[in-house]
N, CA, C and O atoms as a printed pandas DataFrame, in Angstrom:
     atom_number atom_name residue_name chain_id  residue_number  x_coord  y_coord  z_coord
0              1         N          MET        A               1   21.558  -47.858 -202.618
1              2        CA          MET        A               1   22.207  -48.686 -203.633
2              3         C          MET        A               1   21.162  -49.570 -204.298
3              4         O          MET        A               1   20.458  -50.323 -203.626
4              5         N          ALA        A               2   21.064  -49.478 -205.602
5              6        CA          ALA        A               2   20.131  -50.336 -206.329
6              7         C          ALA        A               2   20.799  -51.680 -206.598
7              8         O          ALA        A               2   21.995  -51.757 -206.879
8              9         N          ILE        A               3   20.003  -52.721 -206.506
9             10        CA          ILE        A               3   20.552  -54.046 -206.797
10            11         C          ILE        A               3   19.835  -54.620 -208.007
11            12         O          ILE        A               3   18.658  -54.351 -208.245
12            13         N          ALA        A               4   20.563  -55.402 -208.752
13            14        CA          ALA        A               4   19.990  -56.087 -209.910
14            15         C          ALA        A               4   20.112  -57.578 -209.666
15            16         O          ALA        A               4   21.153  -58.064 -209.222
16            17         N          LEU        A               5   19.055  -58.291 -209.956
17            18        CA          LEU        A               5   19.052  -59.735 -209.760
18            19         C          LEU        A               5   20.212  -60.389 -210.513
19            20         O          LEU        A               5   20.817  -61.340 -210.018
20            21         N          ALA        A               6   20.516  -59.888 -211.688
21            22        CA          ALA        A               6   21.608  -60.456 -212.489
22            23         C          ALA        A               6   22.944  -60.362 -211.760
23            24         O          ALA        A               6   23.820  -61.204 -211.959
24            25         N          ASP        A               7   23.104  -59.343 -210.917
25            26        CA          ASP        A               7   24.349  -59.196 -210.160
26            27         C          ASP        A               7   24.492  -60.260 -209.081
27            28         O          ASP        A               7   25.604  -60.540 -208.634
28            29         N          LEU        A               8   23.389  -60.849 -208.662
29            30        CA          LEU        A               8   23.414  -61.853 -207.598
30            31         C          LEU        A               8   23.541  -63.273 -208.135
31            32         O          LEU        A               8   23.988  -64.172 -207.423
32            33         N          LEU        A               9   23.151  -63.471 -209.376
33            34        CA          LEU        A               9   23.149  -64.818 -209.960
34            35         C          LEU        A               9   24.549  -65.244 -210.379
35            36         O          LEU        A               9   25.239  -64.540 -211.116
36            37         N          GLU        A              10   24.948  -66.407 -209.892
37            38        CA          GLU        A              10   26.208  -67.009 -210.317
38            39         C          GLU        A              10   25.932  -68.482 -210.583
39            40         O          GLU        A              10   25.371  -69.180 -209.738
40            41         N          GLU        A              11   26.324  -68.945 -211.745
41            42        CA          GLU        A              11   26.052  -70.326 -212.136
42            43         C          GLU        A              11   26.562  -71.327 -211.101
43            44         O          GLU        A              11   25.925  -72.354 -210.865
44            45         N          LYS        A              12   27.696  -71.035 -210.489
45            46        CA          LYS        A              12   28.273  -71.973 -209.521
46            47         C          LYS        A              12   27.438  -72.093 -208.248
47            48         O          LYS        A              12   27.664  -73.003 -207.451
48            49         N          ASN        A              13   26.485  -71.195 -208.044
49            50        CA          ASN        A              13   25.622  -71.230 -206.861
50            51         C          ASN        A              13   24.228  -71.767 -207.176
51            52         O          ASN        A              13   23.270  -71.502 -206.450
52            53         N          VAL        A              14   24.129  -72.520 -208.261
53            54        CA          VAL        A              14   22.859  -73.112 -208.684
54            55         C          VAL        A              14   23.000  -74.635 -208.699
55            56         O          VAL        A              14   23.891  -75.184 -209.347
56            57         N          ALA        A              15   22.110  -75.300 -207.978
57            58        CA          ALA        A              15   22.063  -76.772 -207.959
58            59         C          ALA        A              15   20.843  -77.204 -208.764
59            60         O          ALA        A              15   19.710  -77.030 -208.314
60            61         N          LEU        A              16   21.063  -77.757 -209.933
61            62        CA          LEU        A              16   19.953  -78.108 -210.820
62            63         C          LEU        A              16   19.279  -79.422 -210.471
63            64         O          LEU        A              16   18.177  -79.700 -210.945
64            65         N          GLN        A              17   19.930  -80.236 -209.644
65            66        CA          GLN        A              17   19.338  -81.525 -209.281
66            67         C          GLN        A              17   19.496  -81.766 -207.784
67            68         O          GLN        A              17   20.357  -82.533 -207.353
68            69         N          LEU        A              18   18.652  -81.098 -206.998
69            70        CA          LEU        A              18   18.686  -81.328 -205.553
70            71         C          LEU        A              18   18.358  -82.786 -205.267
71            72         O          LEU        A              18   17.447  -83.358 -205.866
72            73         N          ARG        A              19   19.100  -83.374 -204.357
73            74        CA          ARG        A              19   18.847  -84.763 -203.961
74            75         C          ARG        A              19   17.892  -84.834 -202.771
75            76         O          ARG        A              19   17.201  -85.834 -202.578
76            77         N          ALA        A              20   17.861  -83.777 -201.986
77            78        CA          ALA        A              20   17.076  -83.759 -200.745
78            79         C          ALA        A              20   15.582  -83.873 -201.023
79            80         O          ALA        A              20   15.084  -83.399 -202.045
80            81         N          ARG        A              21   14.886  -84.507 -200.098
81            82        CA          ARG        A              21   13.433  -84.659 -200.196
82            83         C          ARG        A              21   12.718  -83.949 -199.049
83            84         O          ARG        A              21   11.488  -83.922 -199.004
84            85         N          LYS        A              22   13.488  -83.374 -198.119
85            86        CA          LYS        A              22   12.915  -82.638 -196.988
86            87         C          LYS        A              22   13.437  -81.207 -197.020
87            88         O          LYS        A              22   14.539  -80.940 -197.500
88            89         N          GLN        A              23   12.621  -80.295 -196.499
89            90        CA          GLN        A              23   12.942  -78.877 -196.554
90            91         C          GLN        A              23   14.310  -78.557 -195.962
91            92         O          GLN        A              23   15.129  -77.924 -196.627
92            93         N          ALA        A              24   14.574  -78.976 -194.736
93            94        CA          ALA        A              24   15.840  -78.641 -194.079
94            95         C          ALA        A              24   17.030  -79.179 -194.867
95            96         O          ALA        A              24   18.057  -78.510 -194.980
96            97         N          ASN        A              25   16.895  -80.376 -195.407
97            98        CA          ASN        A              25   17.996  -80.962 -196.174
98            99         C          ASN        A              25   18.212  -80.243 -197.503
99           100         O          ASN        A              25   19.348  -80.085 -197.949
100          101         N          ALA        A              26   17.129  -79.811 -198.132
101          102        CA          ALA        A              26   17.256  -79.057 -199.382
102          103         C          ALA        A              26   17.950  -77.720 -199.119
103          104         O          ALA        A              26   18.829  -77.308 -199.875
104          105         N          LEU        A              27   17.543  -77.048 -198.036
105          106        CA          LEU        A              27   18.191  -75.788 -197.678
106          107         C          LEU        A              27   19.668  -76.018 -197.381
107          108         O          LEU        A              27   20.521  -75.243 -197.814
108          109         N          ARG        A              28   19.967  -77.081 -196.643
109          110        CA          ARG        A              28   21.362  -77.408 -196.317
110          111         C          ARG        A              28   22.178  -77.625 -197.600
111          112         O          ARG        A              28   23.312  -77.158 -197.707
112          113         N          GLU        A              29   21.603  -78.325 -198.552
113          114        CA          GLU        A              29   22.304  -78.607 -199.807
114          115         C          GLU        A              29   22.651  -77.310 -200.550
115          116         O          GLU        A              29   23.765  -77.160 -201.054
116          117         N          ILE        A              30   21.711  -76.389 -200.616
117          118        CA          ILE        A              30   21.946  -75.110 -201.300
118          119         C          ILE        A              30   22.943  -74.265 -200.516
119          120         O          ILE        A              30   23.841  -73.659 -201.102
120          121         N          ILE        A              31   22.792  -74.221 -199.202
121          122        CA          ILE        A              31   23.684  -73.423 -198.358
122          123         C          ILE        A              31   25.105  -73.985 -198.382
123          124         O          ILE        A              31   26.067  -73.217 -198.367
124          125         N          GLN        A              32   25.254  -75.297 -198.419
125          126        CA          GLN        A              32   26.592  -75.894 -198.524
126          127         C          GLN        A              32   27.256  -75.496 -199.849
127          128         O          GLN        A              32   28.470  -75.300 -199.906
128          129         N          LEU        A              33   26.459  -75.379 -200.897
129          130        CA          LEU        A              33   26.983  -74.925 -202.182
130          131         C          LEU        A              33   27.506  -73.490 -202.063
131          132         O          LEU        A              33   28.586  -73.171 -202.561
132          133         N          LEU        A              34   26.731  -72.633 -201.399
133          134        CA          LEU        A              34   27.177  -71.255 -201.168
134          135         C          LEU        A              34   28.467  -71.232 -200.355
135          136         O          LEU        A              34   29.375  -70.455 -200.651
136          137         N          ALA        A              35   28.550  -72.074 -199.343
137          138        CA          ALA        A              35   29.750  -72.133 -198.502
138          139         C          ALA        A              35   30.954  -72.620 -199.310
139          140         O          ALA        A              35   32.050  -72.074 -199.187
140          141         N          ALA        A              36   30.748  -73.633 -200.126
141          142        CA          ALA        A              36   31.839  -74.178 -200.940
142          143         C          ALA        A              36   32.387  -73.141 -201.919
143          144         O          ALA        A              36   33.546  -73.213 -202.326
144          145         N          ASN        A              37   31.545  -72.178 -202.291
145          146        CA          ASN        A              37   31.954  -71.137 -203.231
146          147         C          ASN        A              37   32.334  -69.830 -202.542
147          148         O          ASN        A              37   32.430  -68.784 -203.184
148          149         N          GLY        A              38   32.549  -69.899 -201.220
149          150        CA          GLY        A              38   33.052  -68.746 -200.481
150          151         C          GLY        A              38   32.047  -67.652 -200.189
151          152         O          GLY        A              38   32.443  -66.532 -199.864
152          153         N          LYS        A              39   30.762  -67.940 -200.295
153          154        CA          LYS        A              39   29.735  -66.920 -200.058
154          155         C          LYS        A              39   29.294  -66.856 -198.596
155          156         O          LYS        A              39   28.829  -65.815 -198.130
156          157         N          ILE        A              40   29.442  -67.973 -197.870
157          158        CA          ILE        A              40   29.020  -68.054 -196.468
158          159         C          ILE        A              40   30.118  -68.763 -195.688
159          160         O          ILE        A              40   30.604  -69.815 -196.103
160          161         N          ASP        A              41   30.509  -68.179 -194.548
161          162        CA          ASP        A              41   31.572  -68.772 -193.733
162          163         C          ASP        A              41   31.066  -69.802 -192.733
163          164         O          ASP        A              41   31.787  -70.744 -192.405
164          165         N          HIS        A              42   29.860  -69.645 -192.251
165          166        CA          HIS        A              42   29.312  -70.527 -191.213
166          167         C          HIS        A              42   27.987  -71.116 -191.696
167          168         O          HIS        A              42   26.920  -70.662 -191.282
168          169         N          PRO        A              43   28.048  -72.123 -192.568
169          170        CA          PRO        A              43   26.821  -72.628 -193.196
170          171         C          PRO        A              43   25.789  -73.185 -192.222
171          172         O          PRO        A              43   24.594  -72.969 -192.422
172          173         N          GLU        A              44   26.204  -73.891 -191.181
173          174        CA          GLU        A              44   25.224  -74.458 -190.243
174          175         C          GLU        A              44   24.515  -73.360 -189.455
175          176         O          GLU        A              44   23.317  -73.456 -189.193
176          177         N          THR        A              45   25.252  -72.320 -189.080
177          178        CA          THR        A              45   24.642  -71.197 -188.362
178          179         C          THR        A              45   23.696  -70.434 -189.284
179          180         O          THR        A              45   22.626  -69.995 -188.862
180          181         N          PHE        A              46   24.095  -70.279 -190.540
181          182        CA          PHE        A              46   23.223  -69.627 -191.516
182          183         C          PHE        A              46   21.969  -70.461 -191.744
183          184         O          PHE        A              46   20.866  -69.919 -191.814
184          185         N          LEU        A              47   22.129  -71.771 -191.861
185          186        CA          LEU        A              47   20.976  -72.664 -192.000
186          187         C          LEU        A              47   20.030  -72.495 -190.819
187          188         O          LEU        A              47   18.815  -72.423 -191.003
188          189         N          ASP        A              48   20.576  -72.432 -189.612
189          190        CA          ASP        A              48   19.744  -72.224 -188.420
190          191         C          ASP        A              48   18.949  -70.928 -188.526
191          192         O          ASP        A              48   17.780  -70.884 -188.144
192          193         N          ALA        A              49   19.581  -69.864 -189.047
193          194        CA          ALA        A              49   18.895  -68.572 -189.193
194          195         C          ALA        A              49   17.754  -68.675 -190.207
195          196         O          ALA        A              49   16.670  -68.137 -189.983
196          197         N          VAL        A              50   17.999  -69.364 -191.315
197          198        CA          VAL        A              50   16.954  -69.531 -192.336
198          199         C          VAL        A              50   15.814  -70.381 -191.782
199          200         O          VAL        A              50   14.643  -70.056 -191.977
200          201         N          LEU        A              51   16.155  -71.470 -191.092
201          202        CA          LEU        A              51   15.117  -72.339 -190.520
202          203         C          LEU        A              51   14.312  -71.617 -189.441
203          204         O          LEU        A              51   13.103  -71.820 -189.337
204          205         N          ALA        A              52   14.967  -70.776 -188.639
205          206        CA          ALA        A              52   14.250  -70.001 -187.612
206          207         C          ALA        A              52   13.267  -69.042 -188.271
207          208         O          ALA        A              52   12.142  -68.886 -187.798
208          209         N          ARG        A              53   13.676  -68.410 -189.338
209          210        CA          ARG        A              53   12.783  -67.499 -190.059
210          211         C          ARG        A              53   11.627  -68.282 -190.687
211          212         O          ARG        A              53   10.489  -67.813 -190.691
212          213         N          GLU        A              54   11.918  -69.469 -191.214
213          214        CA          GLU        A              54   10.872  -70.318 -191.786
214          215         C          GLU        A              54    9.882  -70.778 -190.712
215          216         O          GLU        A              54    8.680  -70.866 -190.962
216          217         N          GLN        A              55   10.394  -71.066 -189.528
217          218        CA          GLN        A              55    9.533  -71.498 -188.419
218          219         C          GLN        A              55    8.589  -70.368 -188.009
219          220         O          GLN        A              55    7.403  -70.595 -187.770
220          221         N          ALA        A              56    9.128  -69.149 -187.928
221          222        CA          ALA        A              56    8.334  -67.994 -187.503
222          223         C          ALA        A              56    7.364  -67.538 -188.586
223          224         O          ALA        A              56    6.236  -67.145 -188.291
224          225         N          ASN        A              57    7.804  -67.593 -189.830
225          226        CA          ASN        A              57    6.998  -67.080 -190.937
226          227         C          ASN        A              57    7.348  -67.869 -192.200
227          228         O          ASN        A              57    8.220  -67.455 -192.964
228          229         N          PRO        A              58    6.678  -68.997 -192.425
229          230        CA          PRO        A              58    7.024  -69.859 -193.561
230          231         C          PRO        A              58    6.938  -69.133 -194.901
231          232         O          PRO        A              58    6.053  -68.308 -195.128
232          233         N          SER        A              59    7.864  -69.459 -195.764
233          234        CA          SER        A              59    7.864  -68.886 -197.113
234          235         C          SER        A              59    6.622  -69.342 -197.861
235          236         O          SER        A              59    6.246  -70.514 -197.827
236          237         N          ALA        A              60    6.006  -68.405 -198.524
237          238        CA          ALA        A              60    4.877  -68.762 -199.382
238          239         C          ALA        A              60    5.430  -69.455 -200.617
239          240         O          ALA        A              60    6.507  -69.112 -201.106
240          241         N          VAL        A              61    4.695  -70.417 -201.107
241          242        CA          VAL        A              61    5.088  -71.116 -202.330
242          243         C          VAL        A              61    4.030  -70.815 -203.384
243          244         O          VAL        A              61    2.856  -71.148 -203.222
244          245         N          GLU        A              62    4.466  -70.182 -204.457
245          246        CA          GLU        A              62    3.573  -69.923 -205.580
246          247         C          GLU        A              62    4.237  -70.457 -206.830
247          248         O          GLU        A              62    5.433  -70.261 -207.044
248          249         N          HIS        A              63    3.461  -71.128 -207.650
249          250        CA          HIS        A              63    3.985  -71.689 -208.899
250          251         C          HIS        A              63    5.175  -72.607 -208.625
251          252         O          HIS        A              63    6.103  -72.683 -209.431
252          253         N          SER        A              64    5.146  -73.303 -207.487
253          254        CA          SER        A              64    6.196  -74.252 -207.084
254          255         C          SER        A              64    7.544  -73.586 -206.813
255          256         O          SER        A              64    8.588  -74.226 -206.931
256          257         N          VAL        A              65    7.521  -72.299 -206.450
257          258        CA          VAL        A              65    8.743  -71.548 -206.159
258          259         C          VAL        A              65    8.699  -71.056 -204.716
259          260         O          VAL        A              65    7.690  -70.512 -204.267
260          261         N          ALA        A              66    9.818  -71.256 -203.983
261          262        CA          ALA        A              66    9.921  -70.796 -202.592
262          263         C          ALA        A              66   11.122  -69.864 -202.458
263          264         O          ALA        A              66   12.115  -69.996 -203.174
264          265         N          PHE        A              67   11.009  -68.913 -201.519
265          266        CA          PHE        A              67   12.056  -67.916 -201.301
266          267         C          PHE        A              67   12.474  -67.862 -199.832
267          268         O          PHE        A              67   12.298  -66.821 -199.198
268          269         N          PRO        A              68   13.017  -68.936 -199.268
269          270        CA          PRO        A              68   13.465  -68.868 -197.875
270          271         C          PRO        A              68   14.648  -67.903 -197.767
271          272         O          PRO        A              68   15.525  -67.880 -198.630
272          273         N          HIS        A              69   14.656  -67.118 -196.704
273          274        CA          HIS        A              69   15.711  -66.120 -196.569
274          275         C          HIS        A              69   15.945  -65.770 -195.109
275          276         O          HIS        A              69   15.155  -66.104 -194.227
276          277         N          ALA        A              70   17.060  -65.083 -194.886
277          278        CA          ALA        A              70   17.385  -64.613 -193.540
278          279         C          ALA        A              70   18.141  -63.302 -193.639
279          280         O          ALA        A              70   19.004  -63.125 -194.499
280          281         N          ARG        A              71   17.800  -62.388 -192.744
281          282        CA          ARG        A              71   18.598  -61.178 -192.555
282          283         C          ARG        A              71   19.547  -61.496 -191.415
283          284         O          ARG        A              71   19.119  -61.770 -190.294
284          285         N          THR        A              72   20.830  -61.456 -191.708
285          286        CA          THR        A              72   21.819  -61.892 -190.736
286          287         C          THR        A              72   23.175  -61.256 -191.010
287          288         O          THR        A              72   23.517  -60.950 -192.152
288          289         N          ASP        A              73   23.928  -61.066 -189.953
289          290        CA          ASP        A              73   25.280  -60.547 -190.113
290          291         C          ASP        A              73   26.285  -61.655 -190.412
291          292         O          ASP        A              73   27.493  -61.424 -190.374
292          293         N          LEU        A              74   25.794  -62.851 -190.706
293          294        CA          LEU        A              74   26.670  -63.943 -191.137
294          295         C          LEU        A              74   27.144  -63.744 -192.578
295          296         O          LEU        A              74   28.057  -64.430 -193.037
296          297         N          VAL        A              75   26.518  -62.802 -193.287
297          298        CA          VAL        A              75   26.953  -62.454 -194.646
298          299         C          VAL        A              75   27.274  -60.966 -194.671
299          300         O          VAL        A              75   26.657  -60.180 -193.952
300          301         N          ASP        A              76   28.241  -60.582 -195.498
301          302        CA          ASP        A              76   28.584  -59.158 -195.573
302          303         C          ASP        A              76   28.009  -58.486 -196.816
303          304         O          ASP        A              76   28.123  -57.273 -196.991
304          305         N          ARG        A              77   27.391  -59.294 -197.675
305          306        CA          ARG        A              77   26.680  -58.767 -198.845
306          307         C          ARG        A              77   25.547  -59.746 -199.167
307          308         O          ARG        A              77   25.509  -60.848 -198.619
308          309         N          ILE        A              78   24.644  -59.359 -200.034
309          310        CA          ILE        A              78   23.532  -60.239 -200.383
310          311         C          ILE        A              78   24.074  -61.457 -201.126
311          312         O          ILE        A              78   24.881  -61.338 -202.047
312          313         N          VAL        A              79   23.610  -62.627 -200.701
313          314        CA          VAL        A              79   23.999  -63.871 -201.369
314          315         C          VAL        A              79   22.734  -64.586 -201.829
315          316         O          VAL        A              79   21.679  -64.483 -201.205
316          317         N          LEU        A              80   22.865  -65.309 -202.929
317          318        CA          LEU        A              80   21.735  -66.024 -203.502
318          319         C          LEU        A              80   22.188  -67.396 -203.970
319          320         O          LEU        A              80   23.137  -67.523 -204.743
320          321         N          GLY        A              81   21.499  -68.414 -203.492
321          322        CA          GLY        A              81   21.718  -69.779 -203.953
322          323         C          GLY        A              81   20.393  -70.321 -204.463
323          324         O          GLY        A              81   19.337  -70.017 -203.909
324          325         N          ILE        A              82   20.449  -71.118 -205.508
325          326        CA          ILE        A              82   19.227  -71.627 -206.127
326          327         C          ILE        A              82   19.321  -73.144 -206.246
327          328         O          ILE        A              82   20.359  -73.693 -206.614
328          329         N          GLY        A              83   18.222  -73.802 -205.928
329          330        CA          GLY        A              83   18.155  -75.249 -206.090
330          331         C          GLY        A              83   16.886  -75.638 -206.823
331          332         O          GLY        A              83   15.837  -75.019 -206.647
332          333         N          ARG        A              84   16.992  -76.674 -207.648
333          334        CA          ARG        A              84   15.835  -77.184 -208.380
334          335         C          ARG        A              84   15.633  -78.650 -208.026
335          336         O          ARG        A              84   16.580  -79.437 -207.999
336          337         N          SER        A              85   14.385  -78.999 -207.757
337          338        CA          SER        A              85   14.024  -80.377 -207.448
338          339         C          SER        A              85   12.907  -80.804 -208.390
339          340         O          SER        A              85   11.834  -80.201 -208.397
340          341         N          ARG        A              86   13.150  -81.822 -209.169
341          342        CA          ARG        A              86   12.111  -82.302 -210.090
342          343         C          ARG        A              86   10.900  -82.837 -209.332
343          344         O          ARG        A              86    9.761  -82.618 -209.743
344          345         N          ALA        A              87   11.146  -83.534 -208.232
345          346        CA          ALA        A              87   10.055  -84.124 -207.449
346          347         C          ALA        A              87    9.364  -83.096 -206.566
347          348         O          ALA        A              87    8.208  -83.283 -206.184
348          349         N          GLY        A              88   10.048  -82.029 -206.242
349          350        CA          GLY        A              88    9.511  -81.031 -205.329
350          351         C          GLY        A              88    9.871  -81.360 -203.894
351          352         O          GLY        A              88   10.026  -82.524 -203.524
352          353         N          VAL        A              89   10.001  -80.320 -203.098
353          354        CA          VAL        A              89   10.348  -80.431 -201.683
354          355         C          VAL        A              89    9.202  -79.824 -200.884
355          356         O          VAL        A              89    8.763  -78.718 -201.199
356          357         N          PRO        A              90    8.699  -80.519 -199.852
357          358        CA          PRO        A              90    7.621  -79.951 -199.039
358          359         C          PRO        A              90    8.042  -78.609 -198.433
359          360         O          PRO        A              90    9.100  -78.499 -197.811
360          361         N          PHE        A              91    7.204  -77.602 -198.623
361          362        CA          PHE        A              91    7.461  -76.256 -198.115
362          363         C          PHE        A              91    6.144  -75.663 -197.673
363          364         O          PHE        A              91    5.092  -75.980 -198.229
364          365         N          GLY        A              92    6.200  -74.817 -196.690
365          366        CA          GLY        A              92    4.996  -74.122 -196.261
366          367         C          GLY        A              92    3.926  -75.072 -195.776
367          368         O          GLY        A              92    4.210  -76.033 -195.062
368          369         N          LYS        A              93    2.710  -74.803 -196.161
369          370        CA          LYS        A              93    1.550  -75.565 -195.691
370          371         C          LYS        A              93    1.126  -76.594 -196.729
371          372         O          LYS        A              93    0.172  -76.382 -197.476
372          373         N          GLY        A              94    1.843  -77.706 -196.767
373          374        CA          GLY        A              94    1.484  -78.782 -197.671
374          375         C          GLY        A              94    1.806  -78.536 -199.128
375          376         O          GLY        A              94    1.336  -79.271 -199.997
376          377         N          GLN        A              95    2.588  -77.527 -199.409
377          378        CA          GLN        A              95    2.941  -77.226 -200.788
378          379         C          GLN        A              95    4.308  -77.820 -201.111
379          380         O          GLN        A              95    5.088  -78.133 -200.211
380          381         N          ARG        A              96    4.585  -77.969 -202.385
381          382        CA          ARG        A              96    5.883  -78.487 -202.816
382          383         C          ARG        A              96    6.569  -77.428 -203.680
383          384         O          ARG        A              96    5.974  -76.857 -204.594
384          385         N          ALA        A              97    7.827  -77.192 -203.361
385          386        CA          ALA        A              97    8.625  -76.247 -204.141
386          387         C          ALA        A              97    9.554  -77.025 -205.064
387          388         O          ALA        A              97   10.250  -77.945 -204.634
388          389         N          ARG        A              98    9.555  -76.650 -206.304
389          390        CA          ARG        A              98   10.473  -77.267 -207.262
390          391         C          ARG        A              98   11.674  -76.364 -207.537
391          392         O          ARG        A              98   12.718  -76.823 -208.000
392          393         N          LEU        A              99   11.510  -75.091 -207.247
393          394        CA          LEU        A              99   12.586  -74.120 -207.406
394          395         C          LEU        A              99   12.704  -73.358 -206.093
395          396         O          LEU        A              99   11.731  -72.775 -205.615
396          397         N          ILE        A             100   13.907  -73.366 -205.512
397          398        CA          ILE        A             100   14.122  -72.763 -204.194
398          399         C          ILE        A             100   15.235  -71.727 -204.300
399          400         O          ILE        A             100   16.360  -72.047 -204.684
400          401         N          PHE        A             101   14.911  -70.485 -203.958
401          402        CA          PHE        A             101   15.875  -69.394 -203.928
402          403         C          PHE        A             101   16.220  -69.132 -202.466
403          404         O          PHE        A             101   15.358  -68.685 -201.709
404          405         N          VAL        A             102   17.454  -69.396 -202.051
405          406        CA          VAL        A             102   17.892  -69.120 -200.678
406          407         C          VAL        A             102   18.647  -67.794 -200.699
407          408         O          VAL        A             102   19.611  -67.619 -201.444
408          409         N          ILE        A             103   18.182  -66.864 -199.861
409          410        CA          ILE        A             103   18.734  -65.516 -199.867
410          411         C          ILE        A             103   19.273  -65.183 -198.482
411          412         O          ILE        A             103   18.613  -65.426 -197.472
412          413         N          GLY        A             104   20.474  -64.628 -198.448
413          414        CA          GLY        A             104   21.045  -64.113 -197.209
414          415         C          GLY        A             104   21.341  -62.638 -197.395
415          416         O          GLY        A             104   21.969  -62.241 -198.376
416          417         N          VAL        A             105   20.886  -61.823 -196.444
417          418        CA          VAL        A             105   21.061  -60.378 -196.548
418          419         C          VAL        A             105   21.598  -59.842 -195.228
419          420         O          VAL        A             105   21.067  -60.183 -194.170
420          421         N          PRO        A             106   22.647  -59.002 -195.264
421          422        CA          PRO        A             106   23.136  -58.395 -194.024
422          423         C          PRO        A             106   22.043  -57.554 -193.361
423          424         O          PRO        A             106   21.218  -56.944 -194.041
424          425         N          GLN        A             107   22.047  -57.530 -192.040
425          426        CA          GLN        A             107   21.049  -56.768 -191.278
426          427         C          GLN        A             107   20.972  -55.311 -191.734
427          428         O          GLN        A             107   19.885  -54.736 -191.789
428          429         N          ARG        A             108   22.103  -54.720 -192.057
429          430        CA          ARG        A             108   22.148  -53.284 -192.364
430          431         C          ARG        A             108   21.527  -52.929 -193.718
431          432         O          ARG        A             108   21.281  -51.753 -193.985
432          433         N          LEU        A             109   21.275  -53.905 -194.561
433          434        CA          LEU        A             109   20.783  -53.637 -195.916
434          435         C          LEU        A             109   19.285  -53.897 -196.046
435          436         O          LEU        A             109   18.858  -54.637 -196.932
436          437         N          ILE        A             110   18.498  -53.300 -195.178
437          438        CA          ILE        A             110   17.060  -53.582 -195.172
438          439         C          ILE        A             110   16.386  -53.174 -196.481
439          440         O          ILE        A             110   15.525  -53.903 -196.975
440          441         N          ASN        A             111   16.755  -52.032 -197.053
441          442        CA          ASN        A             111   16.127  -51.616 -198.314
442          443         C          ASN        A             111   16.467  -52.578 -199.445
443          444         O          ASN        A             111   15.596  -52.955 -200.229
444          445         N          ASP        A             112   17.732  -52.972 -199.527
445          446        CA          ASP        A             112   18.132  -53.933 -200.557
446          447         C          ASP        A             112   17.444  -55.274 -200.343
447          448         O          ASP        A             112   17.078  -55.949 -201.305
448          449         N          TYR        A             113   17.271  -55.656 -199.094
449          450        CA          TYR        A             113   16.560  -56.894 -198.748
450          451         C          TYR        A             113   15.139  -56.852 -199.306
451          452         O          TYR        A             113   14.688  -57.810 -199.935
452          453         N          LEU        A             114   14.440  -55.750 -199.078
453          454        CA          LEU        A             114   13.063  -55.620 -199.549
454          455         C          LEU        A             114   12.991  -55.639 -201.076
455          456         O          LEU        A             114   12.098  -56.260 -201.652
456          457         N          VAL        A             115   13.926  -54.963 -201.723
457          458        CA          VAL        A             115   13.967  -54.944 -203.188
458          459         C          VAL        A             115   14.245  -56.344 -203.728
459          460         O          VAL        A             115   13.586  -56.794 -204.666
460          461         N          CYS        A             116   15.216  -57.029 -203.140
461          462        CA          CYS        A             116   15.598  -58.372 -203.601
462          463         C          CYS        A             116   14.444  -59.355 -203.466
463          464         O          CYS        A             116   14.101  -60.049 -204.423
464          465         N          VAL        A             117   13.847  -59.417 -202.290
465          466        CA          VAL        A             117   12.745  -60.352 -202.060
466          467         C          VAL        A             117   11.550  -59.991 -202.944
467          468         O          VAL        A             117   10.890  -60.876 -203.489
468          469         N          GLY        A             118   11.273  -58.708 -203.084
469          470        CA          GLY        A             118   10.171  -58.275 -203.943
470          471         C          GLY        A             118   10.398  -58.630 -205.400
471          472         O          GLY        A             118    9.476  -59.071 -206.086
472          473         N          THR        A             119   11.615  -58.443 -205.874
473          474        CA          THR        A             119   11.954  -58.781 -207.259
474          475         C          THR        A             119   11.784  -60.272 -207.508
475          476         O          THR        A             119   11.201  -60.677 -208.513
476          477         N          LEU        A             120   12.293  -61.084 -206.594
477          478        CA          LEU        A             120   12.167  -62.532 -206.753
478          479         C          LEU        A             120   10.708  -62.971 -206.688
479          480         O          LEU        A             120   10.291  -63.857 -207.435
480          481         N          ALA        A             121    9.938  -62.361 -205.806
481          482        CA          ALA        A             121    8.529  -62.733 -205.671
482          483         C          ALA        A             121    7.749  -62.433 -206.952
483          484         O          ALA        A             121    6.801  -63.144 -207.284
484          485         N          ARG        A             122    8.142  -61.394 -207.660
485          486        CA          ARG        A             122    7.445  -61.026 -208.900
486          487         C          ARG        A             122    7.820  -61.916 -210.083
487          488         O          ARG        A             122    7.177  -61.841 -211.131
488          489         N          LEU        A             123    8.831  -62.745 -209.941
489          490        CA          LEU        A             123    9.220  -63.629 -211.048
490          491         C          LEU        A             123    8.083  -64.560 -211.452
491          492         O          LEU        A             123    7.965  -64.935 -212.619
492          493         N          GLY        A             124    7.252  -64.929 -210.488
493          494        CA          GLY        A             124    6.153  -65.849 -210.775
494          495         C          GLY        A             124    4.933  -65.187 -211.383
495          496         O          GLY        A             124    4.011  -65.873 -211.825
496          497         N          ASP        A             125    4.915  -63.868 -211.410
497          498        CA          ASP        A             125    3.752  -63.150 -211.956
498          499         C          ASP        A             125    3.674  -63.252 -213.461
499          500         O          ASP        A             125    2.756  -62.703 -214.070
């Protein structure tokens, strides 16, 4: 199944003015938005999965953009939440992300996961 980034984008899942100043809080803010819009049923558990993945392999930040994500059965389809911070949020190794794409992908969709993350990573090119 081919996926298109446009199919994942929903205006209601975009936070243009993140209030958080720390990584975990920024992720929580975006994930709570996804939960409020019916995309994630267990936001705290999903946050834990994203933070565990970040702990094991921090998201690279290029051009002030970060792509934290998790492969998890907490979602039944690919979900995407986006947050923007004017001040930037500390991410990775001393870098600041101003645009954060939070991605959740079901375990079974490994090919779609690779396509999605690859597509988002190329946005900065």
